[in-house]
Tab-separated table of C-alpha atoms and ligand atoms in Angstrom:
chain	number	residue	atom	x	y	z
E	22	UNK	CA	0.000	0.000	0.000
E	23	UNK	CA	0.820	3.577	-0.788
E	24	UNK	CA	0.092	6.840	1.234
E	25	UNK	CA	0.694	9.677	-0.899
E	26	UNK	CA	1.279	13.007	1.369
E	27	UNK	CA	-0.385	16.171	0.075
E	28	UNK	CA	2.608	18.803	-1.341
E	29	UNK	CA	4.770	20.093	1.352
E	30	UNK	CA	2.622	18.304	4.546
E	31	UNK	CA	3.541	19.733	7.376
E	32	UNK	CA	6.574	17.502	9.537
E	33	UNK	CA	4.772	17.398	12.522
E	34	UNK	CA	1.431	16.072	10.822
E	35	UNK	CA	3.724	13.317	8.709
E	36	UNK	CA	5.751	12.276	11.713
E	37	UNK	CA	2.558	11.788	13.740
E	38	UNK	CA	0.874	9.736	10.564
E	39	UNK	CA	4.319	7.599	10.369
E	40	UNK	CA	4.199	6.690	14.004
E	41	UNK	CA	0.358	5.578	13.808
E	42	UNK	CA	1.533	3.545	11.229
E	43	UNK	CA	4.564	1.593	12.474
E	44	UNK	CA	2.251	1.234	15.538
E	45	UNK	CA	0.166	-1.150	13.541
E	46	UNK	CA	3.339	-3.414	13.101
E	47	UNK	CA	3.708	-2.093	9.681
E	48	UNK	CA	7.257	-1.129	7.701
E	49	UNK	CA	7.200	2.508	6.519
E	50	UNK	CA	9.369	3.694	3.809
E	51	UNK	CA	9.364	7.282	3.829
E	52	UNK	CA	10.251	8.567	0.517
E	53	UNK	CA	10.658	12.399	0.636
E	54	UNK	CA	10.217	13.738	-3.379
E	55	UNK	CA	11.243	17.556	-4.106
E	56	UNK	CA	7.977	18.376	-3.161
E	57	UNK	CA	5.793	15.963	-1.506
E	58	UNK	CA	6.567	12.423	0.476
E	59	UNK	CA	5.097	9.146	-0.365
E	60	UNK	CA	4.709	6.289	2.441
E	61	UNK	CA	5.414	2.508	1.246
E	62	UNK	CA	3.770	0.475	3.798
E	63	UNK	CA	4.843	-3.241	4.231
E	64	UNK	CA	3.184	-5.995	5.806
E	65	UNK	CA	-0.353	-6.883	7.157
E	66	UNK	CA	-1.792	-4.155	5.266
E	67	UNK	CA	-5.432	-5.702	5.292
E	68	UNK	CA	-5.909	-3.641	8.756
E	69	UNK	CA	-5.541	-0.469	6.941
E	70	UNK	CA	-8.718	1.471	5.453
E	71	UNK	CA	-7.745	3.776	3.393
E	72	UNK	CA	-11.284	6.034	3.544
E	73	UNK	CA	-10.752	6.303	7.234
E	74	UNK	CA	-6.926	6.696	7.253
E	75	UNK	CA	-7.642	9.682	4.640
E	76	UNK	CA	-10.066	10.968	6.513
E	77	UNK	CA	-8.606	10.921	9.841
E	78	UNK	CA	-5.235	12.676	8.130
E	79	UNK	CA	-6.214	15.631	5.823
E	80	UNK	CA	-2.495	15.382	4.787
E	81	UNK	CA	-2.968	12.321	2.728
E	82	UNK	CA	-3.645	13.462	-0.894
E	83	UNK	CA	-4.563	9.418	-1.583
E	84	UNK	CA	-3.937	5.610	-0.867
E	85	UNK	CA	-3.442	3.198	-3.332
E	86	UNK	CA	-3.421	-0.314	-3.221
E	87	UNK	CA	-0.318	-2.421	-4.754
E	88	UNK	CA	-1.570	-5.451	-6.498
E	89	UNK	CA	1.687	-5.985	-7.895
E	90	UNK	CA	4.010	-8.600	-5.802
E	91	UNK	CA	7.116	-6.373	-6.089
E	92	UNK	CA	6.877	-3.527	-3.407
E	93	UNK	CA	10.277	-2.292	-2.615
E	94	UNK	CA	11.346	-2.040	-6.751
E	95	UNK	CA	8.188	-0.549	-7.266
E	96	UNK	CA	8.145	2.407	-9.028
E	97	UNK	CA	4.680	3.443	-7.050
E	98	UNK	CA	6.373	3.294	-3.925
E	99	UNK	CA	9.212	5.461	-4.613
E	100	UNK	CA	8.237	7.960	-7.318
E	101	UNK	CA	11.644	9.248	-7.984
E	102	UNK	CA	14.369	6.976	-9.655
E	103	UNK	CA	16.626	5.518	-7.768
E	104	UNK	CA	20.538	6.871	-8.737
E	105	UNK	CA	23.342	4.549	-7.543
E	106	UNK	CA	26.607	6.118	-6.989
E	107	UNK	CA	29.759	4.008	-6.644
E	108	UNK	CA	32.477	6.838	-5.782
E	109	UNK	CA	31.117	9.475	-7.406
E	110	UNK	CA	30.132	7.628	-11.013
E	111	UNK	CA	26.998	7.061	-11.103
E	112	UNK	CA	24.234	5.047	-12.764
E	113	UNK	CA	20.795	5.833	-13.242
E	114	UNK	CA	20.914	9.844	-12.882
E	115	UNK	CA	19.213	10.750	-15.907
E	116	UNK	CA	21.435	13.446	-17.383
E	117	UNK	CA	24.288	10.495	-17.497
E	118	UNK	CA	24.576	7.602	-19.304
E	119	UNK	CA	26.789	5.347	-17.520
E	120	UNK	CA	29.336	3.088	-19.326
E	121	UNK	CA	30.928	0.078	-18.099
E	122	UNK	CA	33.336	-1.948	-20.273
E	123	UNK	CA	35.981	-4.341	-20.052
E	124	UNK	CA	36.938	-8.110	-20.513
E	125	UNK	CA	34.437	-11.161	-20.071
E	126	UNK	CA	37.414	-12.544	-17.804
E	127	UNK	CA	40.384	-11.117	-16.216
E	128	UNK	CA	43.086	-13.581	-18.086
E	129	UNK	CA	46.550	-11.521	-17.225
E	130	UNK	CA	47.930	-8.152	-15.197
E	131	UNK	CA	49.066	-7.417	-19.052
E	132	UNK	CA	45.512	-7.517	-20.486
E	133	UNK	CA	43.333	-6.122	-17.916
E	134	UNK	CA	45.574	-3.230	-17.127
E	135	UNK	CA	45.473	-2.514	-20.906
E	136	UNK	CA	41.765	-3.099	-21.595
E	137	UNK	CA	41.351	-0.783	-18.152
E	138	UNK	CA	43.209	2.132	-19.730
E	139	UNK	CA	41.934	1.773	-22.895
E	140	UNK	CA	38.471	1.795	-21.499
E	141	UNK	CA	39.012	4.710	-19.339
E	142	UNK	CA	40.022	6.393	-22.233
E	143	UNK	CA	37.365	6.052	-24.102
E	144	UNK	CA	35.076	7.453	-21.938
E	145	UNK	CA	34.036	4.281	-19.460
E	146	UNK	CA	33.195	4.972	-15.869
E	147	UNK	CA	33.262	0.963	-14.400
E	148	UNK	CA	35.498	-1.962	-15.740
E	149	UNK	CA	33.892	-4.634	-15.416
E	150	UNK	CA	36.229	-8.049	-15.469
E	151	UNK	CA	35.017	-11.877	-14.307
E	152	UNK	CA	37.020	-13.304	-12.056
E	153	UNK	CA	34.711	-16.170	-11.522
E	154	UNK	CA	33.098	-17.420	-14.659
E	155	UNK	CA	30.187	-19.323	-15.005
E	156	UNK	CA	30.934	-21.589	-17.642
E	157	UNK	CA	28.560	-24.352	-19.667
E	158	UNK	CA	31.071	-26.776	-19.220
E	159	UNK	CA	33.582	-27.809	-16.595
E	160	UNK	CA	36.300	-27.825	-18.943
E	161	UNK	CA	36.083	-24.599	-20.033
E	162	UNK	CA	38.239	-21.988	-18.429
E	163	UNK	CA	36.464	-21.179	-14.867
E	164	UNK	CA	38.211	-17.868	-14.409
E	165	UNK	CA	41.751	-16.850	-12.903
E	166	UNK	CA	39.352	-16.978	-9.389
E	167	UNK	CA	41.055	-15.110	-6.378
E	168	UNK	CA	43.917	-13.978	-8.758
E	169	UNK	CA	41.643	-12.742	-10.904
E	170	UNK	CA	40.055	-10.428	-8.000
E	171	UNK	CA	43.615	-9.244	-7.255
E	172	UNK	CA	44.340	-7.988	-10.774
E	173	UNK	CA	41.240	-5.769	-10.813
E	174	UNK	CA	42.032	-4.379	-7.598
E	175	UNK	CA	45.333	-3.411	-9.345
E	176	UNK	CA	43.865	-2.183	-12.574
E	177	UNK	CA	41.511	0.191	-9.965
E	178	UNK	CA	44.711	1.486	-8.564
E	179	UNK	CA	46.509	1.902	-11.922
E	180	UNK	CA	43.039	3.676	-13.258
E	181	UNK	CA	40.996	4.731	-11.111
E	182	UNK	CA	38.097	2.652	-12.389
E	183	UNK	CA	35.528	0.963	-10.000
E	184	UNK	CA	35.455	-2.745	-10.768
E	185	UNK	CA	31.787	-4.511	-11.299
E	186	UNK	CA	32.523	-8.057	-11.367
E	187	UNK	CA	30.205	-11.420	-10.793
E	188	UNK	CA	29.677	-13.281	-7.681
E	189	UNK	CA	28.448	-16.959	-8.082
E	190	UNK	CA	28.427	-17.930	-4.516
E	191	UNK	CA	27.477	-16.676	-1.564
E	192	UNK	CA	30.268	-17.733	0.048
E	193	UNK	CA	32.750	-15.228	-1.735
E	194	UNK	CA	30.820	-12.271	-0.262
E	195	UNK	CA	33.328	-11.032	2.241
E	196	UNK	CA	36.237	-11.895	-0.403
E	197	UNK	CA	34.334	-9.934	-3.054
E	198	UNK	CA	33.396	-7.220	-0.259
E	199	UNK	CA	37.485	-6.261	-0.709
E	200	UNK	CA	38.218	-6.138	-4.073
E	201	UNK	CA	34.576	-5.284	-5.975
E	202	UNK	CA	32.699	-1.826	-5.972
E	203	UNK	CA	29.693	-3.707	-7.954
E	204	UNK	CA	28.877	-6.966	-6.915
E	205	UNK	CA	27.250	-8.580	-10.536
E	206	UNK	CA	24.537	-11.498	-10.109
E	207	UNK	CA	24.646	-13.398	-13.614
E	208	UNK	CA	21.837	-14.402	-15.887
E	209	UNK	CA	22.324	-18.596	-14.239
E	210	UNK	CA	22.033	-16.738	-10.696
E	211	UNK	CA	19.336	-14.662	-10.821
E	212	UNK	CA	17.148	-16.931	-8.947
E	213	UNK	CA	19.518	-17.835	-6.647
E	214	UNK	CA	17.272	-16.752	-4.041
E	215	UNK	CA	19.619	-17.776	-1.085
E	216	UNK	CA	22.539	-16.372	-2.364
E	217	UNK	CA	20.374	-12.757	-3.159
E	218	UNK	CA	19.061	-12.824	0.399
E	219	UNK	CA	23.145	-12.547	1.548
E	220	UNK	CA	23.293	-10.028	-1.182
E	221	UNK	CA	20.531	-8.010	0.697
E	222	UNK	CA	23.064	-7.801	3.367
E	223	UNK	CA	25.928	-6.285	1.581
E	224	UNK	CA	26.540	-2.570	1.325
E	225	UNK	CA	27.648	-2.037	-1.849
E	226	UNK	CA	25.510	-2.106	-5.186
E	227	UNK	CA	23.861	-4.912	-6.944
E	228	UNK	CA	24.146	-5.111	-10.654
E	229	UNK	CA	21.037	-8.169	-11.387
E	230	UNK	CA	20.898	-9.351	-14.727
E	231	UNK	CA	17.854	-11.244	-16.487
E	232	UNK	CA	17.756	-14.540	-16.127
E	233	UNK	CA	17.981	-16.558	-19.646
E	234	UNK	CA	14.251	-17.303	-19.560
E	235	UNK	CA	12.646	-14.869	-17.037
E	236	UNK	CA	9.698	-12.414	-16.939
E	237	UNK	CA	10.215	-8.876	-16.203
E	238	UNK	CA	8.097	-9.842	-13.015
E	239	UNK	CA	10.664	-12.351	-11.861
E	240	UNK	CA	13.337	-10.017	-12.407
E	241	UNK	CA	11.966	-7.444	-9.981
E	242	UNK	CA	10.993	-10.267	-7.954
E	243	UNK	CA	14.851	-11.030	-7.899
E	244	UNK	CA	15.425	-7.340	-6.929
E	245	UNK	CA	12.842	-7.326	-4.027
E	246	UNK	CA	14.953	-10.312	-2.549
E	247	UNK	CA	18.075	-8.192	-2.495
E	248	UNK	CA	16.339	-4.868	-1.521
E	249	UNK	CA	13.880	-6.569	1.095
E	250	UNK	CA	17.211	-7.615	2.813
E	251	UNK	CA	17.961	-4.263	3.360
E	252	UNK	CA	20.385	-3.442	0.196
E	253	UNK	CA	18.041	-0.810	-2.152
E	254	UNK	CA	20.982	-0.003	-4.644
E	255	UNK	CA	20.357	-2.444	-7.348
E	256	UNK	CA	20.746	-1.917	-11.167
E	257	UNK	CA	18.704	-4.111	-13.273
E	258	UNK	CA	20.572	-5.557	-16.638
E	259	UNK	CA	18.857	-6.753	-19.565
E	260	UNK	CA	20.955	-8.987	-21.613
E	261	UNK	CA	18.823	-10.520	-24.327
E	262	UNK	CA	16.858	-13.716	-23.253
E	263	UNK	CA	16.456	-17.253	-24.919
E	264	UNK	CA	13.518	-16.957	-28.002
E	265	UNK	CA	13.583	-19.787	-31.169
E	266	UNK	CA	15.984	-17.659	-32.840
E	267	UNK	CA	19.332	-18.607	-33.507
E	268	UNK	CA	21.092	-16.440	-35.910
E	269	UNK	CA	21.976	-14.193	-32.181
E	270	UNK	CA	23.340	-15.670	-28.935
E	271	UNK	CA	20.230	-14.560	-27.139
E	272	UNK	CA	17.609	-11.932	-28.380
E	273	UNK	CA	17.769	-8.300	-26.975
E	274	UNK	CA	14.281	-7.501	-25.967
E	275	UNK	CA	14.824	-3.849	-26.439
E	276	UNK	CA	10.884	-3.499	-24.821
E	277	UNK	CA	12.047	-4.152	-21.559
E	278	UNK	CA	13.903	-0.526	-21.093
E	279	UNK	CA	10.254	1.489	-21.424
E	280	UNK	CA	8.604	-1.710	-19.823
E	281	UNK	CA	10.728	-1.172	-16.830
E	282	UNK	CA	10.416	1.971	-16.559
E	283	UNK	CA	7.555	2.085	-15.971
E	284	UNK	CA	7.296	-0.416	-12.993
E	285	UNK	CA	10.232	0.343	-11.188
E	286	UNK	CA	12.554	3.191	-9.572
E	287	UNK	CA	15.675	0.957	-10.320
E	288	UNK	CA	18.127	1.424	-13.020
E	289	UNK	CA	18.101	-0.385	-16.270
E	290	UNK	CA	21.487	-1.267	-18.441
E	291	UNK	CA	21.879	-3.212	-21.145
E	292	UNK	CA	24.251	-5.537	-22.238
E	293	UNK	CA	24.488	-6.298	-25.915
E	294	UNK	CA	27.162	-8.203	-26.262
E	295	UNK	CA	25.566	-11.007	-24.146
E	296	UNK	CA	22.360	-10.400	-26.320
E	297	UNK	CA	24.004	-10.822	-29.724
E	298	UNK	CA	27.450	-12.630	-29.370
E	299	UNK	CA	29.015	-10.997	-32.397
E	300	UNK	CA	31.139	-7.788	-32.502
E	301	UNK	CA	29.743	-6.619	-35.216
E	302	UNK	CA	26.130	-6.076	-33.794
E	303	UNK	CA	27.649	-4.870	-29.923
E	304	UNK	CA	27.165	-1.228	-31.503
E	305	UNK	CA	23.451	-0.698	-33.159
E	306	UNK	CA	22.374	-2.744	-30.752
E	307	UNK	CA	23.818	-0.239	-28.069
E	308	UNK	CA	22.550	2.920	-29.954
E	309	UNK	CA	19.030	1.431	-29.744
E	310	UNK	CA	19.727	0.945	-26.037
E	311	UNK	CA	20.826	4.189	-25.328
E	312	UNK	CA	17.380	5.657	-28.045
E	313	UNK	CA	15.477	3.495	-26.201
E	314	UNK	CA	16.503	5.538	-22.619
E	315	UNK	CA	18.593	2.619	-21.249
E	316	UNK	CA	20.697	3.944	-18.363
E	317	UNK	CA	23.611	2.439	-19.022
E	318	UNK	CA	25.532	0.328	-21.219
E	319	UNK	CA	27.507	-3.057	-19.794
E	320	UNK	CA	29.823	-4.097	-22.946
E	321	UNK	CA	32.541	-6.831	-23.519
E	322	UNK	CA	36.163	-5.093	-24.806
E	323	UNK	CA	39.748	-7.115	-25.241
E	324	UNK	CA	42.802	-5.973	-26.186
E	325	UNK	CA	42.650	-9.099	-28.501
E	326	UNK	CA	39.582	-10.179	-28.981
E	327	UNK	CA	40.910	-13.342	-31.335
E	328	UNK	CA	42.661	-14.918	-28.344
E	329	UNK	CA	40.540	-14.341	-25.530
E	330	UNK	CA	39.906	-17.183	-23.121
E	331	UNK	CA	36.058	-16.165	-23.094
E	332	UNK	CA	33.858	-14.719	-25.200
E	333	UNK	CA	36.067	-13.348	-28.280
E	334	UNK	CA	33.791	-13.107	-31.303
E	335	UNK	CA	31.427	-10.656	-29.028
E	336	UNK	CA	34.426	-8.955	-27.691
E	337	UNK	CA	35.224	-5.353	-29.318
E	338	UNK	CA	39.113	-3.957	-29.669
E	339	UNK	CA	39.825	-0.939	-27.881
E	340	UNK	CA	39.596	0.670	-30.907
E	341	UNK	CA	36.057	-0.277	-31.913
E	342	UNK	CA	35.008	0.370	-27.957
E	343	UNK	CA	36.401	4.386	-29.124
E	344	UNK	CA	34.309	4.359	-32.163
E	345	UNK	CA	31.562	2.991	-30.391
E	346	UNK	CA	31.488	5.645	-27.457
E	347	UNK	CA	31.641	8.409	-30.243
E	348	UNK	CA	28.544	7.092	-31.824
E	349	UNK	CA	26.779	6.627	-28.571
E	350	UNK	CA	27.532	10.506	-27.773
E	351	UNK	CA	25.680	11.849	-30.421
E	352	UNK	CA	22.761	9.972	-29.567
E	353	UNK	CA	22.972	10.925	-25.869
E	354	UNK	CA	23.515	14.068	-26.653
E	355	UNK	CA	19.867	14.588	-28.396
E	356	UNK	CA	18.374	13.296	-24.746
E	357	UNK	CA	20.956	16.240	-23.469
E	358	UNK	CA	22.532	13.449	-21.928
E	359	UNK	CA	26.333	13.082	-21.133
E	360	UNK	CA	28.193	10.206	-20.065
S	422	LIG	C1	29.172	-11.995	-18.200
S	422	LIG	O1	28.806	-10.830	-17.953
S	422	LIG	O2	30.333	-12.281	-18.550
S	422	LIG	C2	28.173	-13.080	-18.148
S	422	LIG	C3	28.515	-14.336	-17.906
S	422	LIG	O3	26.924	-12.627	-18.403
S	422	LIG	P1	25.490	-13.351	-18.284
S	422	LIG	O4	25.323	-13.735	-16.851
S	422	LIG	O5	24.550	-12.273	-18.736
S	422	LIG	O6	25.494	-14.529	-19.216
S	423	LIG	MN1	31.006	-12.878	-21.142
């Protein structure tokens, strides 16, 4: 449920109307808007009616039921969208897009160090880097694990850069606490409910990408796991999802920017290269991200994308990450949006 205050209610009046409220057992999240605040109530709300509550407090403008399951990532109770800022960079302000690039996996000091610079260059704000890879088979290259964590600790030092990088067990939380700025839950994770509940416990943000097969529902679902646990700063990632199609790795559904836009706070990034798998796609594919009022971009770039250990052939060069950033300017700039 959702008590909407009248503009500019008087303190005294709210703070009396909040403590009725938490006096009926229920959680109050007081969201204060440039001009007026807006009450998310959790819990037994069936005890609450709203005629009488609005008549008993002529501050209310008006209550309104939630009949959708997701309460916290709703954008009904929290009107204004929610900007995560890791150091200063941020994602989700809408005057900025934000840009994070790097390698699928940290392979050397050599390439990450390079990527990182080359990145930074171009304009990125994040590097992202796995250090633990979630690979279809076993015998596939798992990641450079622990070392890999310690190389984009360096590459932060050498750059600057904050490091967004994947967690696949809940276990590595207080490792990952040390070396990440962005914890990233994968596509295979995202209904890893136990590990998301830990991640509702962490204090740094949560970068949740779709699941291969999920509804927009069960993605905020995901999100309500991690912010009902107490961690609100979670950035939702939309990285193409499994259709009968399979000229592209996955298929970008470019809907679910406006779709999530308008039922949630949190903000949305896309990842093409995950949605394509081919370089050569990575960059319309972003531009219609960016048209389509994505908040960020999350994109694959090697400093040799033919001899990468994971995911070359969606990999851009340095060089085509440049090119790429240009191109994305202009089209920021018609939304008078930097990056
Ligand atoms: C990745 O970002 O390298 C990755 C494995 O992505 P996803 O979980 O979207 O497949
Ligand atoms: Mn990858």
């Amino acid at each position: 449920m959702v008590v909407v205050l009248k503009n500019n209610a008087p303190a005294d009046l709210t703070g009396e109307l909040i403590s009725e409220l938490k006096g009926k057992n229920l959680d109050v999240q007081i969201n204060t808007g440039v001009d007026r605040t807006v009450l998310g109530l959790l819990g037994d709300v069936t005890i609450i009616d709203p005629d009488a509550l609005e008549t008993q407090h002529p501050i209310i403008e008006k209550v309104l039921k939630v009949s959708e399951p997701y309460k916290k990532a709703n954008i009904r109770f929290h009107p204004e969208p929610t900007v995560v800022n890791v150091s200063g960079n941020t994602i989700g302000d809408k005057k900025k897009l934000a840009l994070i690039a790097g390698p699928c996996s940290v392979e050397s000091e050599e390439q990450i160090i390079e990527v990182a610079k080359g990145v930074k260059a171009a304009g990125a704000k994040f590097l992202r880097g796995g250090a633990y890879k979630p690979r279809t088979s076993p015998y596939a290259f798992q990641g450079m694990q622990f070392e890999g964590l310690k190389l984009l600790k360096e590459a932060k030092e050498v750059t600057g850069l904050p490091i967004v990088s994947e967690i696949m067990s809940a276990s590595h939380i207080d490792m990952f606490n040390q070396y990440v700025d962005v914890f990233q839950v994968g596509a295979r994770n995202m209904q890893n409910f136990e590990m998301l509940k830990e991640l509702g416990k962490v204090d740094k943000p949560i970068l949740l990408k779709r699941g291969l097969a999920n509804t927009l529902e069960e993605l905020l679902m995901s999100a309500e796991y991690i912010m009902s646990g107490g961690n609100e700063n979670v950035i939702l990632c939309e990285r193409g999802v499994r259709t009968f199609e399979t000229y592209t790795r996955n298929t970008l559904d470019i809907s679910a920017i406006p779709a999530l836009k308008k039922m949630t706070h949190l903000p949305v990034v896309i990842d093409p290269s995950h949605a394509c798998g081919m370089s050569w796609m990575v960059e319309p594919l972003a531009k219609a991200a960016v048209a389509a009022g994505a908040d960020g971009l999350i994109i694959e770039v090697h400093n040799n994308p033919k001899k990468a250990l994971c995911d070359g052939q969606q990999s851009l060069t340095i060089e085509q990450y440049e090119h790429l950033v240009n191109k994305i300017k202009k089209i920021a700039d018609i939304e008078e949006r930097s990056i």
